[in-house]
Amino acid sequence: GAGVSQSPSNKVTEKGKDVELRCDPISGHTALYWYRQSLGQGLEFLIYFQGNSAPDKSGLPSDRFSAERTGGSVSTLTIQRTQQEDSAVYLCASSVGLAGVQNIQYFGAGTRLSVL
Amino acid sequence: QKEVEQDPGPLSVPEGAIVSLNCTYSNSAFQYFMWYRQYSRKGPELLMYTYSSGNKEDGRFTAQVDKSSKYISLFIRDSQPSDSATYLCAMEDKNSGYSTLTFGKGTMLLVSP
């Protein structure tokens, strides 16, 4: 596709429910990243994938958060038993590679998650 | 001390003004520097990418890096209302075999007509 695509663009859920967020990266980009952006805060790194592997999961806030990537393309971020503090914009980015100029990251528009 | 410091603003200027946005950092291993622009309810978009110390110009935008002072700047000439957005600096550590970017919190810029 032309850019990074994320769905849904908005998600409202009740506390305790599970949600699944989807990211479709730019075709040919091997690296994929998930960030969280809360009101007034910077981008908080969550996890990244090289191909289908996630070498660095250190940013996931708790074991309620998980992510997977299949076929080196689409990725899903799953939040189980959502809490109100999970309310944020979840941003996905992709890059050609992992270092230097190849690590220029291109972002999707994000999924705005509201937990009631 | 946070690795990347950026004044959140908001910074309000009249149309046509020269804008200076800045970030300081503490990690001397940062070697790649980027500026992203984020409009409300949109994802960040890359504006400028620099590697070495010095200036890089692209139209009305100039990115400046001073590695000795651990200080980077983005200058916007002849600012326009359409420049109103949040500007995020981002940095990468070249010594890592792989690396994620470290972002500043962003500076909100408001350009009034």
CSV table of C-alpha atoms in Angstrom, one decimal:
chain,number,residue,atom,x,y,z
A,1,GLY,CA,0.0,0.0,0.0
A,2,ALA,CA,0.9,3.6,-0.2
A,3,GLY,CA,1.4,4.1,3.5
A,4,VAL,CA,1.0,2.4,6.9
A,5,SER,CA,-2.6,1.5,7.5
A,6,GLN,CA,-4.1,1.0,10.9
A,7,SER,CA,-7.5,-0.2,11.9
A,8,PRO,CA,-9.8,0.6,13.5
A,9,SER,CA,-9.2,4.4,13.6
A,10,ASN,CA,-11.2,4.7,16.8
A,11,LYS,CA,-12.2,2.1,19.3
A,12,VAL,CA,-14.4,2.5,22.4
A,13,THR,CA,-14.6,-0.4,24.7
A,14,GLU,CA,-15.6,-1.3,28.2
A,15,LYS,CA,-13.2,-1.9,31.0
A,16,GLY,CA,-12.3,-5.6,31.2
A,17,LYS,CA,-12.9,-6.3,27.5
A,18,ASP,CA,-10.2,-7.4,25.1
A,19,VAL,CA,-9.3,-5.4,22.1
A,20,GLU,CA,-7.3,-6.1,19.0
A,21,LEU,CA,-5.5,-3.4,16.9
A,22,ARG,CA,-4.3,-4.0,13.4
A,23,CYS,CA,-1.3,-2.6,11.5
A,24,ASP,CA,-0.6,-3.1,7.8
A,25,PRO,CA,2.9,-1.8,7.1
A,26,ILE,CA,4.4,-0.4,3.9
A,27,SER,CA,5.0,-3.2,1.4
A,28,GLY,CA,8.6,-4.4,1.6
A,29,HIS,CA,9.3,-2.9,5.0
A,30,THR,CA,10.8,-5.6,7.2
A,31,ALA,CA,10.7,-3.7,10.5
A,32,LEU,CA,7.5,-2.8,12.3
A,33,TYR,CA,7.0,-0.8,15.5
A,34,TRP,CA,4.2,-0.2,18.0
A,35,TYR,CA,4.1,3.0,20.1
A,36,ARG,CA,1.6,4.4,22.6
A,37,GLN,CA,0.9,8.2,22.8
A,38,SER,CA,-1.0,9.5,25.7
A,39,LEU,CA,-2.4,13.0,26.0
A,40,GLY,CA,0.5,15.4,26.6
A,41,GLN,CA,3.1,12.6,26.5
A,42,GLY,CA,5.7,11.6,23.9
A,43,LEU,CA,5.8,8.4,22.0
A,44,GLU,CA,6.2,5.4,24.3
A,45,PHE,CA,7.9,2.5,22.6
A,46,LEU,CA,6.0,-0.8,23.1
A,47,ILE,CA,7.5,-3.4,20.8
A,48,TYR,CA,9.2,-3.9,17.4
A,49,PHE,CA,9.4,-6.7,14.9
A,50,GLN,CA,12.1,-7.7,12.5
A,51,GLY,CA,10.3,-10.0,10.1
A,52,ASN,CA,8.0,-12.0,12.3
A,53,SER,CA,10.3,-12.0,15.3
A,54,ALA,CA,10.1,-9.5,18.2
A,55,PRO,CA,13.6,-9.2,19.7
A,56,ASP,CA,12.6,-6.4,22.1
A,57,LYS,CA,9.4,-6.7,24.1
A,58,SER,CA,10.8,-4.5,26.9
A,59,GLY,CA,8.3,-1.7,26.3
A,60,LEU,CA,5.1,-3.7,26.8
A,61,PRO,CA,3.5,-2.2,29.9
A,62,SER,CA,2.2,-5.5,31.3
A,63,ASP,CA,1.4,-9.1,30.5
A,64,ARG,CA,-2.1,-7.9,29.3
A,65,PHE,CA,-0.3,-6.6,26.2
A,66,SER,CA,0.8,-8.9,23.4
A,67,ALA,CA,1.6,-8.5,19.7
A,68,GLU,CA,2.2,-10.8,16.8
A,69,ARG,CA,3.2,-10.4,13.2
A,70,THR,CA,2.5,-13.0,10.5
A,71,GLY,CA,4.0,-13.4,7.0
A,72,GLY,CA,6.3,-10.5,7.7
A,73,SER,CA,3.5,-8.1,7.1
A,74,VAL,CA,0.4,-7.4,9.1
A,75,SER,CA,0.7,-7.1,12.9
A,76,THR,CA,-1.9,-7.1,15.6
A,77,LEU,CA,-1.6,-5.6,19.1
A,78,THR,CA,-3.9,-7.3,21.6
A,79,ILE,CA,-4.8,-5.8,25.0
A,80,GLN,CA,-6.6,-8.1,27.3
A,81,ARG,CA,-8.8,-7.1,30.2
A,82,THR,CA,-8.5,-3.4,29.2
A,83,GLN,CA,-8.1,-0.8,31.9
A,84,GLN,CA,-8.9,2.9,31.8
A,85,GLU,CA,-5.2,3.7,31.8
A,86,ASP,CA,-4.9,1.9,28.5
A,87,SER,CA,-6.8,4.8,26.9
A,88,ALA,CA,-4.3,6.3,24.4
A,89,VAL,CA,-3.5,6.6,20.7
A,90,TYR,CA,-1.7,3.4,19.5
A,91,LEU,CA,0.7,4.2,16.6
A,92,CYS,CA,2.3,1.8,14.3
A,93,ALA,CA,5.3,2.5,12.1
A,94,SER,CA,7.4,0.6,9.6
A,95,SER,CA,10.9,1.0,8.2
A,96,VAL,CA,13.0,-0.7,5.5
A,97,GLY,CA,15.5,-2.0,8.0
A,98,LEU,CA,16.7,-1.4,11.5
A,99,ALA,CA,19.7,0.9,11.6
A,100,GLY,CA,20.8,4.3,10.2
A,101,VAL,CA,19.0,5.6,7.2
A,102,GLN,CA,17.0,2.3,6.9
A,103,ASN,CA,15.5,3.0,10.3
A,104,ILE,CA,13.5,6.0,9.0
A,105,GLN,CA,10.1,5.1,10.4
A,106,TYR,CA,6.8,5.9,8.6
A,107,PHE,CA,3.8,6.1,10.8
A,108,GLY,CA,0.2,5.2,10.4
A,109,ALA,CA,-2.6,7.5,11.6
A,110,GLY,CA,-3.1,5.5,14.8
A,111,THR,CA,-5.9,3.9,16.6
A,112,ARG,CA,-7.5,6.0,19.3
A,113,LEU,CA,-8.6,3.7,22.1
A,114,SER,CA,-11.0,4.8,24.8
A,115,VAL,CA,-11.7,2.5,27.7
A,116,LEU,CA,-14.9,3.4,29.6
B,1,GLN,CA,17.5,13.1,33.5
B,2,LYS,CA,15.5,12.0,30.5
B,3,GLU,CA,17.5,11.0,27.4
B,4,VAL,CA,15.8,13.6,25.2
B,5,GLU,CA,14.4,16.9,26.5
B,6,GLN,CA,12.0,19.0,24.5
B,7,ASP,CA,9.9,22.0,25.6
B,8,PRO,CA,6.3,21.1,25.1
B,9,GLY,CA,5.2,24.7,24.4
B,10,PRO,CA,2.8,25.8,23.1
B,11,LEU,CA,4.8,28.2,21.0
B,12,SER,CA,2.6,30.9,19.5
B,13,VAL,CA,4.0,33.0,16.6
B,14,PRO,CA,2.5,35.3,13.9
B,15,GLU,CA,2.4,34.2,10.3
B,16,GLY,CA,5.8,35.0,8.6
B,17,ALA,CA,7.9,34.6,11.8
B,18,ILE,CA,11.0,32.5,12.0
B,19,VAL,CA,10.4,29.6,14.4
B,20,SER,CA,13.1,27.8,16.4
B,21,LEU,CA,12.4,24.4,17.9
B,22,ASN,CA,15.0,22.6,20.0
B,23,CYS,CA,15.9,19.4,21.7
B,24,THR,CA,18.7,18.5,24.0
B,25,TYR,CA,20.0,15.0,24.7
B,26,SER,CA,22.3,13.2,27.1
B,27,ASN,CA,23.3,10.1,25.2
B,28,SER,CA,26.5,10.8,23.2
B,29,ALA,CA,25.9,7.6,21.2
B,30,PHE,CA,23.0,9.2,19.4
B,31,GLN,CA,24.1,9.8,15.8
B,32,TYR,CA,21.0,10.0,13.6
B,33,PHE,CA,18.6,12.8,14.2
B,34,MET,CA,15.1,13.3,12.8
B,35,TRP,CA,12.3,15.8,13.1
B,36,TYR,CA,8.7,14.6,12.7
B,37,ARG,CA,5.6,16.8,12.3
B,38,GLN,CA,2.3,15.6,13.8
B,39,TYR,CA,-1.0,17.2,13.0
B,40,SER,CA,-3.9,16.8,15.4
B,41,ARG,CA,-5.4,13.3,15.1
B,42,LYS,CA,-2.7,12.2,12.6
B,43,GLY,CA,0.4,10.1,12.8
B,44,PRO,CA,3.9,11.7,12.8
B,45,GLU,CA,5.4,12.4,9.4
B,46,LEU,CA,9.1,12.7,8.8
B,47,LEU,CA,10.3,16.2,8.0
B,48,MET,CA,14.0,16.1,8.2
B,49,TYR,CA,16.7,13.5,8.7
B,50,THR,CA,20.4,14.3,9.5
B,51,TYR,CA,23.4,12.4,10.5
B,52,SER,CA,26.4,14.8,10.9
B,53,SER,CA,26.8,18.0,12.8
B,54,GLY,CA,26.0,21.1,10.9
B,55,ASN,CA,23.0,22.3,8.9
B,56,LYS,CA,20.6,20.7,6.4
B,57,GLU,CA,18.1,22.7,4.5
B,58,ASP,CA,14.9,21.7,2.8
B,59,GLY,CA,12.8,24.5,1.5
B,60,ARG,CA,11.6,26.6,4.5
B,61,PHE,CA,13.0,24.1,7.0
B,62,THR,CA,16.6,23.9,8.3
B,63,ALA,CA,17.8,21.2,10.7
B,64,GLN,CA,20.9,22.0,12.8
B,65,VAL,CA,22.9,19.5,14.8
B,66,ASP,CA,25.6,20.4,17.4
B,67,LYS,CA,26.9,17.1,18.7
B,68,SER,CA,29.5,18.8,21.0
B,69,SER,CA,26.6,20.5,22.9
B,70,LYS,CA,24.2,17.6,22.4
B,71,TYR,CA,21.7,20.1,20.9
B,72,ILE,CA,19.5,19.9,17.8
B,73,SER,CA,17.3,22.6,16.3
B,74,LEU,CA,14.7,22.9,13.6
B,75,PHE,CA,14.2,26.3,12.0
B,76,ILE,CA,11.1,27.2,10.1
B,77,ARG,CA,11.3,30.4,7.9
B,78,ASP,CA,8.2,32.3,6.8
B,79,SER,CA,6.0,30.3,9.0
B,80,GLN,CA,2.5,29.6,7.8
B,81,PRO,CA,-0.8,28.7,9.6
B,82,SER,CA,-0.5,25.3,8.0
B,83,ASP,CA,2.7,24.7,10.0
B,84,SER,CA,0.6,24.6,13.2
B,85,ALA,CA,1.3,21.1,14.5
B,86,THR,CA,3.3,19.3,17.1
B,87,TYR,CA,7.0,18.8,16.2
B,88,LEU,CA,8.8,15.8,17.6
B,89,CYS,CA,12.6,15.3,17.6
B,90,ALA,CA,13.8,11.7,17.4
B,91,MET,CA,17.3,10.1,17.7
B,92,GLU,CA,18.9,6.8,17.1
B,93,ASP,CA,22.0,5.2,18.6
B,94,LYS,CA,24.2,4.1,15.8
B,95,ASN,CA,26.2,1.8,18.0
B,96,SER,CA,23.4,-0.7,18.4
B,97,GLY,CA,23.1,-3.5,16.0
B,98,TYR,CA,19.5,-2.6,15.9
B,99,SER,CA,17.8,0.2,17.5
B,100,THR,CA,14.5,2.0,18.1
B,101,LEU,CA,14.2,5.7,18.1
B,102,THR,CA,14.1,7.8,21.2
B,103,PHE,CA,11.5,10.6,20.9
B,104,GLY,CA,11.2,13.9,22.6
B,105,LYS,CA,7.7,14.7,23.9
B,106,GLY,CA,7.1,17.2,21.2
B,107,THR,CA,6.6,21.0,20.9
B,108,MET,CA,3.2,22.3,19.9
B,109,LEU,CA,3.5,25.2,17.4
B,110,LEU,CA,0.6,27.6,16.7
B,111,VAL,CA,1.0,30.0,13.8
B,112,SER,CA,-1.7,32.7,13.7
B,113,PRO,CA,-2.7,34.4,10.5
